[in-house]
């Protein structure tokens, strides 16, 4: 599973030599399992397509009030109407983007390769500041603040209006960290941040830690195998938040009380999705597993997408959606894991977890294609 992370661009800060050694000594990944013919149980179609430009970083698509905000390598940031695909605004931030997009519907934030945090107001440049740490996680824009999570697990808070730094939180960290989108999210009056395998609840006004919960207990023979950082996207279900710890576990936390509800040891590198009944995710071989949300007990497993390099999923109504490495979009039933619909994109694979606004689902591909689908 480490080698899979490397081939999809998730290099590990400070341990490239160790990572390459681990990959070279491991077996080749098996060929993707052929797709079985299916009879679609639901109807659906592609309703519009657009293009943003190649995406080679861990993109996070922002969804606000019927608008998708996306970005590409070359510095382009754009807001697109979800139901029609019409471009609302499109601009360049003068620099290659390595993290984004965070947005509250008005302000949008990205980080450039040069280490600048760039904030746009309605698509127009508002301010930019050097942040002094490597970032791959999309900034969070919430409560008139911009929050940034560094690869070194440093957390920074800025005033969204003028870029003034409000506070910085540096936690003791490991020498080896994961260059994959991490967890940073708002929960009521608490900032949720992944700190290695732990989820921390932080006071967003002062930057002090309110509580901290371990989601995984890393084990392994070396630093690479012990990596267990929490990865995006985070799933919120009321007071419960569920997440993946890289190659280690899936777990759920009560974010109101700050306590672990359950954790299950399982490999895998992508996020999870689900509803009040089940949580679904793929392991390192793309075997799908559904856990009961309340208890963590296994509800079902499926090997239909084995070795197909699936994306983080998205729960949509009674289905869960995955995009595989060939760009095929799979709708599976949440109750049994059976395929109910299959549609195609441009075959370059997903650049981000699929997202939805209303009944429109968006898939962004590595070639920069924006593909909007609408199940019927």
XYZ file of C-alpha atoms in Angstrom:
376
model
C 0.000 0.000 0.000
C 2.983 2.306 0.485
C 3.901 1.875 -3.169
C 0.397 2.770 -4.243
C 0.710 6.041 -2.330
C 3.950 6.829 -4.134
C 2.573 6.164 -7.603
C -0.358 8.504 -7.034
C 1.863 11.382 -6.042
C 1.687 11.141 -2.260
C 5.406 11.415 -1.499
C 6.525 11.364 2.115
C 8.370 14.390 3.418
C 11.905 13.608 4.595
C 11.903 9.916 3.621
C 11.974 9.567 -0.149
C 14.944 7.180 -0.060
C 13.257 4.954 2.515
C 10.029 5.054 0.541
C 11.751 4.058 -2.713
C 13.508 1.186 -0.954
C 10.230 -0.083 0.460
C 8.570 0.077 -2.957
C 11.409 -1.582 -4.829
C 11.415 -4.538 -2.410
C 7.657 -5.091 -2.528
C 5.600 -7.081 -5.054
C 4.078 -5.473 -8.127
C 0.502 -4.346 -7.751
C -1.863 -6.816 -9.466
C -3.721 -5.759 -12.586
C -7.144 -4.128 -12.054
C -9.973 -6.602 -11.758
C -12.080 -6.593 -14.956
C -15.456 -4.973 -14.530
C -18.424 -7.287 -14.630
C -21.361 -6.268 -16.839
C -24.151 -4.719 -14.801
C -27.799 -3.920 -15.308
C -28.291 -0.354 -14.103
C -30.746 -0.238 -11.239
C -30.989 3.559 -11.376
C -30.865 6.012 -14.275
C -28.246 8.706 -14.605
C -26.423 10.807 -17.174
C -23.670 13.343 -17.635
C -25.252 16.807 -17.679
C -22.269 19.060 -18.438
C -18.491 19.123 -18.831
C -15.898 21.881 -18.492
C -12.114 22.050 -18.155
C -9.912 23.675 -15.510
C -6.387 22.486 -16.426
C -4.220 19.592 -15.248
C -4.455 18.740 -11.538
C -1.416 17.090 -9.961
C -1.922 18.049 -6.314
C -4.422 16.705 -3.726
C -7.328 18.913 -4.817
C -10.241 19.566 -2.513
C -13.343 20.881 -4.310
C -15.229 23.500 -2.271
C -19.042 23.334 -2.369
C -21.066 26.370 -1.271
C -24.646 27.399 -2.108
C -24.820 25.596 -5.446
C -21.286 26.519 -6.533
C -18.212 24.309 -7.061
C -14.834 26.047 -6.616
C -11.880 24.254 -8.227
C -8.229 24.886 -9.066
C -5.454 23.557 -11.320
C -1.657 23.263 -11.328
C -1.093 26.394 -13.405
C -2.659 28.747 -10.830
C -6.190 28.857 -12.203
C -9.029 29.054 -9.681
C -12.635 29.004 -10.862
C -16.162 29.004 -9.428
C -18.729 27.049 -11.450
C -22.502 26.898 -11.127
C -23.325 23.351 -10.048
C -26.557 22.849 -11.953
C -25.474 24.339 -15.314
C -21.662 24.338 -15.415
C -21.635 28.081 -16.108
C -18.434 29.801 -14.978
C -19.166 32.463 -12.355
C -15.575 33.679 -12.145
C -12.161 32.460 -13.193
C -8.777 33.915 -12.256
C -5.060 33.159 -11.923
C -3.121 33.473 -8.660
C 0.288 33.982 -10.343
C 1.982 30.794 -9.221
C 1.579 27.025 -9.385
C -0.944 25.711 -6.861
C -0.041 22.896 -4.455
C -3.026 23.036 -2.069
C -6.647 24.138 -2.381
C -9.402 25.033 -2.556
C -10.868 26.305 0.706
C -13.924 28.541 0.418
C -16.854 29.864 2.442
C -18.720 30.970 -0.684
C -17.216 34.458 -0.776
C -13.522 34.007 0.006
C -11.423 31.281 -1.636
C -7.937 30.264 -0.493
C -5.097 28.298 -2.096
C -1.371 27.793 -1.434
C 1.282 28.162 -4.137
C 4.461 26.171 -4.686
C 6.422 29.249 -3.593
C 4.759 28.980 -0.165
C 2.260 31.832 -0.482
C -1.234 31.671 0.961
C -3.441 33.459 -1.586
C -6.968 34.608 -0.741
C -9.534 35.720 -3.327
C -12.643 37.773 -2.590
C -15.362 37.013 -5.129
C -12.702 35.809 -7.544
C -10.527 38.914 -7.185
C -7.152 38.917 -5.369
C -7.548 40.097 -1.754
C -4.132 39.347 -0.233
C -1.216 36.905 -0.218
C 1.230 36.005 2.543
C 4.258 33.687 2.766
C 3.494 31.036 5.372
C 6.904 29.465 5.961
C 5.850 25.807 5.903
C 5.091 23.212 3.236
C 1.349 22.739 2.694
C -0.604 20.101 0.746
C -3.933 20.314 2.598
C -6.555 22.749 1.312
C -6.941 25.751 3.677
C -10.168 26.031 5.647
C -12.133 29.289 5.353
C -14.612 29.655 8.228
C -15.686 32.212 10.817
C -13.903 35.109 9.059
C -10.634 33.218 9.378
C -8.357 31.160 7.138
C -6.818 28.100 8.793
C -3.778 26.359 7.314
C -2.393 22.919 8.199
C 1.260 22.359 7.312
C 2.900 19.061 6.415
C 4.846 19.505 9.677
C 1.426 19.585 11.447
C 1.739 23.265 12.299
C -1.631 25.056 12.353
C -1.841 28.740 11.357
C -4.807 31.126 11.603
C -5.221 34.346 9.598
C -7.827 37.096 9.459
C -9.669 36.524 6.178
C -10.131 40.276 5.553
C -6.564 41.535 5.820
C -4.288 38.480 6.149
C -3.156 39.334 9.671
C -1.806 36.259 11.472
C -3.908 35.536 14.559
C -2.103 32.557 16.043
C 0.189 29.619 15.326
C 0.134 26.192 16.969
C 3.146 23.883 16.680
C 2.761 20.401 18.172
C 5.554 17.886 18.812
C 5.782 15.849 15.627
C 7.552 12.965 13.964
C 10.486 13.369 11.576
C 8.454 11.641 8.874
C 5.136 13.112 7.720
C 2.687 12.408 4.939
C 2.346 14.664 1.888
C -1.348 13.932 1.373
C -4.349 16.104 2.155
C -4.958 15.994 5.916
C -7.904 16.730 8.178
C -8.872 20.314 8.987
C -12.561 21.112 9.444
C -15.029 23.194 11.427
C -17.320 21.640 14.021
C -19.592 24.135 15.815
C -17.172 26.389 17.750
C -14.254 23.946 17.477
C -11.542 23.529 14.846
C -10.874 19.847 14.077
C -7.299 19.094 13.004
C -5.434 15.865 12.284
C -2.189 15.622 14.223
C -0.624 12.386 13.015
C -2.996 9.551 14.038
C -4.796 11.846 16.521
C -7.771 14.140 16.016
C -7.445 17.372 17.982
C -10.206 19.808 18.914
C -8.759 23.343 18.912
C -10.164 26.679 20.079
C -10.306 28.641 16.787
C -10.028 31.992 18.586
C -6.928 31.262 20.662
C -5.261 28.252 19.081
C -5.308 26.195 22.298
C -6.035 22.452 22.335
C -9.351 21.489 23.957
C -9.112 17.720 23.508
C -7.226 15.070 21.568
C -8.256 11.550 20.542
C -6.065 8.791 19.017
C -7.863 7.164 16.057
C -5.078 4.650 15.327
C -2.168 2.977 17.120
C 0.636 2.928 14.532
C 2.682 -0.260 14.258
C 5.437 -1.252 11.875
C 9.089 -2.122 11.398
C 10.124 1.341 10.199
C 8.969 4.960 10.047
C 7.198 4.500 6.709
C 5.111 1.593 7.975
C 4.242 3.522 11.142
C 2.812 6.493 9.246
C -0.820 6.861 10.300
C -1.773 10.489 9.607
C -5.488 11.242 9.358
C -6.389 11.906 5.721
C -9.106 13.943 4.030
C -11.967 13.997 3.497
C -13.517 13.948 6.973
C -17.095 12.654 7.218
C -19.460 14.473 9.586
C -22.738 12.949 10.779
C -24.244 15.209 13.428
C -21.895 15.140 16.431
C -19.992 12.170 14.975
C -16.999 12.526 12.656
C -15.428 9.552 10.901
C -12.081 9.322 9.149
C -9.246 7.209 7.810
C -5.831 6.937 9.470
C -3.384 6.319 6.607
C -2.694 2.569 6.163
C -3.789 1.907 9.760
C -7.445 2.268 10.720
C -10.915 3.691 10.190
C -12.621 5.258 13.186
C -15.367 7.555 14.453
C -15.153 10.237 17.146
C -17.818 12.142 19.061
C -16.606 15.688 18.348
C -18.931 17.254 20.939
C -17.449 15.270 23.819
C -14.031 14.592 22.309
C -14.026 10.811 22.753
C -13.407 7.824 20.471
C -16.541 5.859 19.562
C -14.773 3.036 17.714
C -11.708 2.240 15.632
C -11.063 -0.721 13.336
C -7.599 -1.733 12.152
C -7.498 -1.844 8.352
C -5.099 -0.741 5.635
C -6.024 1.897 3.087
C -4.992 5.373 2.010
C -8.205 7.149 1.007
C -11.019 8.746 2.988
C -14.407 7.272 3.882
C -18.056 8.172 3.275
C -21.406 7.056 4.584
C -24.554 7.888 6.505
C -26.138 7.153 9.880
C -26.290 3.438 9.039
C -22.922 2.538 7.438
C -19.437 3.941 6.768
C -17.713 2.750 3.563
C -14.082 2.781 2.478
C -11.549 0.889 0.367
C -8.440 -0.866 1.671
C -5.020 -0.919 -0.026
C -6.188 -3.569 -2.520
C -9.462 -1.689 -3.169
C -11.600 -4.205 -1.367
C -14.627 -2.242 -0.167
C -15.816 -2.571 3.425
C -18.886 -1.122 5.116
C -18.901 -0.687 8.895
C -22.013 -0.014 10.942
C -21.833 3.633 11.979
C -22.947 3.057 15.555
C -20.657 0.151 16.415
C -17.958 -0.328 13.776
C -19.119 -3.891 13.055
C -18.635 -5.025 9.459
C -21.884 -4.827 7.479
C -20.568 -6.075 4.123
C -17.493 -6.358 1.920
C -17.084 -6.290 -1.862
C -14.214 -7.287 -4.162
C -15.809 -5.914 -7.347
C -13.313 -3.011 -7.654
C -10.140 -4.813 -6.548
C -6.880 -3.130 -7.619
C -8.737 -0.436 -9.552
C -7.115 2.473 -7.638
C -10.388 3.911 -6.408
C -10.813 7.429 -5.042
C -12.212 8.494 -1.719
C -15.961 7.834 -1.896
C -19.048 10.018 -1.554
C -22.396 8.917 -0.134
C -25.311 10.102 -2.288
C -28.774 9.080 -1.095
C -28.898 5.262 -0.883
C -25.637 4.893 -2.849
C -21.904 5.378 -2.410
C -19.841 6.653 -5.347
C -16.233 5.744 -6.212
C -14.103 6.827 -9.191
C -11.492 4.310 -10.320
C -8.071 4.895 -11.878
C -9.509 4.592 -15.390
C -11.998 7.374 -14.732
C -15.063 5.151 -14.430
C -17.654 6.362 -11.918
C -19.283 3.592 -9.865
C -22.520 3.962 -7.911
C -22.861 1.139 -5.344
C -25.773 0.458 -3.019
C -24.997 1.455 0.559
C -26.959 -1.418 2.070
C -25.307 -4.289 0.147
C -22.405 -2.918 -1.909
C -23.952 -3.953 -5.213
C -23.329 -1.887 -8.400
C -26.367 0.122 -9.499
C -24.913 2.522 -12.103
C -21.657 2.990 -14.009
C -20.666 6.024 -16.131
C -17.402 7.267 -17.650
C -15.218 10.391 -17.592
C -12.043 11.099 -19.603
C -10.102 8.034 -18.321
C -7.338 9.992 -16.539
C -8.544 9.118 -13.028
C -9.918 11.250 -10.221
C -7.938 14.248 -8.957
C -10.224 14.695 -5.948
C -12.955 12.947 -4.042
C -16.293 13.319 -5.860
C -18.558 16.018 -4.421
C -22.229 16.873 -4.750
C -24.411 19.964 -4.682
C -28.114 19.215 -4.670
C -28.596 16.361 -7.130
C -25.500 17.206 -9.214
C -22.359 15.146 -8.631
C -18.973 16.479 -9.798
C -15.875 14.452 -10.680
C -12.622 16.334 -11.383
C -10.029 14.330 -13.310
C -6.244 14.631 -13.406
C -6.469 15.956 -16.967
C -8.543 18.826 -15.592
C -11.925 17.649 -16.794
C -14.982 18.717 -14.808
C -17.660 16.048 -15.292
C -21.088 16.643 -13.777
C -23.544 13.772 -13.408
C -27.135 13.617 -12.303
C -28.720 10.317 -11.209
C -32.423 10.162 -11.984
